[in-house]
């Protein structure tokens, strides 16, 4: 048994084993079971369990190939969320470094406009998170004026990168949502799945405009 489960709270263990049992029984729903379970872990803040689950999912025959293709992206999202409130500076940087590497690999292996929009958005979050950490550090009374200025310069650089990548993501989403665009999402009133996808990307656009 992985160490993460040996030290986890009993309720977390039960949640993990219950979800894996459902998947092993071949439970099918309109929503991807693995994705739904991962989202629940992420929403509850069980980031370490979510990371362990994603690694197991890579080789789990009961997890769909479609979900497996998105694991790098999903792992990056968990890593980004997991650094909130993290005091260990080394672990903070390690997790964001890995997130950036995973996003780059995911974008390279999935060169679609939709993938580009998503990876740019999450990359922007990595840059903005790094900037926020540096800005917090710059407020320390123990710093010299030179050290504080260096941190502020670094933070400014990350903020500029964040703004650039998020702007690019927003532009791609606008093109996907523009019915006159050459990459517009295909809409078929008789196909509910296309309308569902349209709503999904409208929500994505709303999220990006608020970053």
Short mmCIF file of C-alpha atoms in Angstrom, two decimals:
data_model
loop_
_atom_site.label_atom_id
_atom_site.label_comp_id
_atom_site.label_asym_id
_atom_site.label_seq_id
_atom_site.Cartn_x
_atom_site.Cartn_y
_atom_site.Cartn_z
CA UNK A 1 0.00 0.00 0.00
CA UNK A 2 1.43 3.44 -0.93
CA UNK A 3 2.64 5.44 2.06
CA UNK A 4 0.20 8.22 1.25
CA UNK A 5 -2.67 5.88 2.15
CA UNK A 6 -1.00 4.57 5.30
CA UNK A 7 -0.87 8.11 6.70
CA UNK A 8 -4.14 9.39 5.27
CA UNK A 9 -7.22 9.93 7.41
CA UNK A 10 -9.65 6.97 7.42
CA UNK A 11 -12.30 8.97 5.55
CA UNK A 12 -9.83 9.71 2.76
CA UNK A 13 -8.82 6.05 2.56
CA UNK A 14 -12.44 5.02 2.25
CA UNK A 15 -13.07 7.61 -0.46
CA UNK A 16 -10.06 6.42 -2.48
CA UNK A 17 -10.81 2.73 -2.18
CA UNK A 18 -14.51 3.25 -2.86
CA UNK A 19 -13.76 5.18 -6.03
CA UNK A 20 -11.25 2.60 -7.23
CA UNK A 21 -13.75 -0.15 -6.52
CA UNK A 22 -16.39 1.61 -8.61
CA UNK A 23 -13.94 1.97 -11.48
CA UNK A 24 -12.91 -1.68 -11.25
CA UNK A 25 -16.55 -2.68 -11.55
CA UNK A 26 -16.77 -0.76 -14.78
CA UNK A 27 -19.17 1.93 -13.57
CA UNK A 28 -20.29 4.09 -16.47
CA UNK A 29 -21.96 7.48 -16.31
CA UNK A 30 -22.41 10.43 -18.60
CA UNK A 31 -19.48 12.00 -16.77
CA UNK A 32 -16.03 10.42 -16.78
CA UNK A 33 -15.84 8.64 -13.34
CA UNK A 34 -12.10 9.26 -12.97
CA UNK A 35 -12.52 12.95 -13.79
CA UNK A 36 -15.43 13.32 -11.37
CA UNK A 37 -13.49 11.66 -8.55
CA UNK A 38 -10.40 13.75 -9.21
CA UNK A 39 -12.46 16.95 -9.20
CA UNK A 40 -13.96 15.97 -5.84
CA UNK A 41 -10.48 15.42 -4.35
CA UNK A 42 -9.25 18.73 -5.75
CA UNK A 43 -12.28 20.63 -4.46
CA UNK A 44 -11.81 19.17 -0.97
CA UNK A 45 -8.11 20.03 -0.94
CA UNK A 46 -6.85 16.42 -0.91
CA UNK A 47 -4.03 17.31 -3.27
CA UNK A 48 -1.51 14.62 -2.28
CA UNK A 49 -4.18 11.94 -2.64
CA UNK A 50 -5.16 13.39 -6.02
CA UNK A 51 -1.55 13.25 -7.23
CA UNK A 52 -1.22 9.64 -6.10
CA UNK A 53 -4.50 8.77 -7.79
CA UNK A 54 -3.37 10.29 -11.09
CA UNK A 55 -0.19 8.22 -11.08
CA UNK A 56 -2.21 5.04 -10.50
CA UNK A 57 -4.64 6.05 -13.24
CA UNK A 58 -1.85 6.08 -15.84
CA UNK A 59 -1.73 2.28 -15.82
CA UNK A 60 -5.25 1.44 -14.63
CA UNK A 61 -7.05 -0.53 -17.39
CA UNK A 62 -10.40 0.66 -16.05
CA UNK A 63 -9.59 4.32 -16.67
CA UNK A 64 -10.50 5.55 -20.15
CA UNK A 65 -7.80 6.35 -22.70
CA UNK A 66 -9.32 9.80 -23.11
CA UNK A 67 -8.73 10.59 -19.43
CA UNK A 68 -5.22 9.11 -19.51
CA UNK A 69 -4.30 11.52 -22.30
CA UNK A 70 -5.19 14.44 -20.00
CA UNK A 71 -3.26 13.24 -16.94
CA UNK A 72 -0.30 15.60 -17.47
CA UNK A 73 -2.69 18.54 -17.63
CA UNK A 74 -4.70 17.35 -14.62
CA UNK A 75 -1.56 16.75 -12.56
CA UNK A 76 -0.35 20.26 -13.38
CA UNK A 77 -3.67 21.72 -12.20
CA UNK A 78 -3.44 19.82 -8.90
CA UNK A 79 0.15 20.94 -8.37
CA UNK A 80 -0.77 24.59 -8.97
CA UNK A 81 -3.67 24.40 -6.53
CA UNK A 82 -1.58 22.55 -3.92
CA UNK A 83 0.92 25.37 -3.33
CA UNK A 84 -1.67 27.73 -1.88
CA UNK A 85 -0.59 28.39 1.71
CA UNK A 86 2.49 26.17 1.35
CA UNK A 87 5.31 27.48 3.57
CA UNK A 88 8.07 25.22 2.29
CA UNK A 89 9.71 27.44 -0.35
CA UNK A 90 11.66 24.57 -1.91
CA UNK A 91 8.56 22.40 -2.29
CA UNK A 92 6.62 25.42 -3.56
CA UNK A 93 9.09 25.95 -6.39
CA UNK A 94 9.47 22.24 -7.13
CA UNK A 95 5.72 21.83 -7.60
CA UNK A 96 5.37 24.85 -9.86
CA UNK A 97 8.43 23.79 -11.87
CA UNK A 98 6.87 20.37 -12.41
CA UNK A 99 3.53 21.95 -13.31
CA UNK A 100 5.19 24.05 -16.02
CA UNK A 101 7.01 21.02 -17.41
CA UNK A 102 3.80 18.99 -17.50
CA UNK A 103 1.88 21.78 -19.23
CA UNK A 104 4.60 22.12 -21.86
CA UNK A 105 4.59 18.36 -22.48
CA UNK A 106 0.80 18.24 -22.65
CA UNK A 107 0.67 21.12 -25.14
CA UNK A 108 3.33 19.47 -27.31
CA UNK A 109 1.53 16.12 -27.40
CA UNK A 110 -1.90 17.69 -27.95
CA UNK A 111 -1.39 20.56 -30.45
CA UNK A 112 -5.01 21.70 -30.69
CA UNK A 113 -6.37 25.22 -30.18
CA UNK A 114 -8.41 24.01 -27.20
CA UNK A 115 -5.30 22.56 -25.57
CA UNK A 116 -3.30 25.72 -26.25
CA UNK A 117 -5.99 27.86 -24.62
CA UNK A 118 -6.04 25.66 -21.52
CA UNK A 119 -2.27 25.34 -21.09
CA UNK A 120 -1.78 29.07 -21.57
CA UNK A 121 -4.37 29.76 -18.89
CA UNK A 122 -2.74 27.41 -16.36
CA UNK A 123 0.74 28.66 -17.26
CA UNK A 124 -0.51 32.15 -16.51
CA UNK A 125 -1.63 30.93 -13.10
CA UNK A 126 1.84 29.51 -12.44
CA UNK A 127 3.45 32.87 -13.25
CA UNK A 128 0.97 34.85 -11.16
CA UNK A 129 1.39 32.44 -8.22
CA UNK A 130 5.17 32.89 -8.35
CA UNK A 131 4.71 36.66 -8.44
CA UNK A 132 2.41 36.62 -5.42
CA UNK A 133 4.96 34.63 -3.42
CA UNK A 134 7.75 37.08 -4.26
CA UNK A 135 5.58 40.06 -3.38
CA UNK A 136 4.86 38.52 0.03
CA UNK A 137 8.56 37.93 0.60
CA UNK A 138 9.36 41.53 -0.33
CA UNK A 139 7.36 42.77 2.68
CA UNK A 140 9.75 41.21 5.19
CA UNK A 141 11.42 43.70 7.54
CA UNK A 142 14.58 41.60 7.45
CA UNK A 143 15.38 42.48 3.86
CA UNK A 144 17.79 45.15 2.72
CA UNK A 145 16.60 47.70 0.20
CA UNK A 146 18.60 45.93 -2.49
CA UNK A 147 17.12 42.51 -1.68
CA UNK A 148 13.60 43.92 -1.64
CA UNK A 149 14.10 45.62 -4.99
CA UNK A 150 15.42 42.38 -6.51
CA UNK A 151 12.32 40.50 -5.38
CA UNK A 152 10.05 43.21 -6.78
CA UNK A 153 11.83 43.09 -10.15
CA UNK A 154 11.40 39.32 -10.29
CA UNK A 155 7.74 39.59 -9.32
CA UNK A 156 7.16 42.19 -12.02
CA UNK A 157 8.70 39.84 -14.59
CA UNK A 158 6.39 36.99 -13.59
CA UNK A 159 3.35 39.28 -13.64
CA UNK A 160 4.21 40.37 -17.17
CA UNK A 161 4.52 36.72 -18.24
CA UNK A 162 1.22 35.94 -16.56
CA UNK A 163 -0.52 38.79 -18.34
CA UNK A 164 0.93 37.75 -21.69
CA UNK A 165 -0.07 34.08 -21.47
CA UNK A 166 -3.54 34.80 -20.10
CA UNK A 167 -4.13 37.36 -22.84
CA UNK A 168 -3.17 34.74 -25.43
CA UNK A 169 -5.52 32.22 -23.83
CA UNK A 170 -8.36 34.74 -23.83
CA UNK A 171 -7.77 35.52 -27.51
CA UNK A 172 -7.96 31.83 -28.46
CA UNK A 173 -11.15 31.35 -26.45
CA UNK A 174 -12.70 34.36 -28.15
CA UNK A 175 -11.96 32.80 -31.53
CA UNK A 176 -13.47 29.48 -30.46
CA UNK A 177 -16.64 31.25 -29.32
CA UNK A 178 -16.90 33.53 -32.36
CA UNK A 179 -19.26 31.82 -34.88
CA UNK A 180 -17.52 33.72 -37.70
CA UNK A 181 -14.06 32.48 -36.73
CA UNK A 182 -12.14 29.91 -38.74
CA UNK A 183 -11.75 27.81 -35.58
CA UNK A 184 -15.25 28.35 -34.16
CA UNK A 185 -16.74 25.54 -32.12
CA UNK A 186 -19.10 23.51 -34.32
CA UNK A 187 -22.69 23.98 -33.15
CA UNK A 188 -25.50 21.63 -34.12
CA UNK A 189 -28.87 22.42 -32.49
CA UNK A 190 -29.80 18.76 -32.89
CA UNK A 191 -26.65 17.57 -31.11
CA UNK A 192 -26.84 18.36 -27.37
CA UNK A 193 -23.12 17.61 -26.90
CA UNK A 194 -22.13 20.61 -29.05
CA UNK A 195 -24.33 22.90 -26.95
CA UNK A 196 -22.80 21.47 -23.77
CA UNK A 197 -19.32 22.17 -25.13
CA UNK A 198 -20.34 25.73 -26.00
CA UNK A 199 -21.49 26.34 -22.42
CA UNK A 200 -18.26 24.84 -21.12
CA UNK A 201 -16.10 27.20 -23.18
CA UNK A 202 -18.21 30.17 -22.24
CA UNK A 203 -17.48 29.33 -18.60
CA UNK A 204 -13.78 28.95 -19.41
CA UNK A 205 -13.82 32.38 -21.04
CA UNK A 206 -15.49 33.90 -17.98
CA UNK A 207 -12.81 32.39 -15.73
CA UNK A 208 -9.97 33.70 -17.89
CA UNK A 209 -11.39 37.22 -18.05
CA UNK A 210 -11.37 37.30 -14.25
CA UNK A 211 -7.70 36.35 -13.91
#
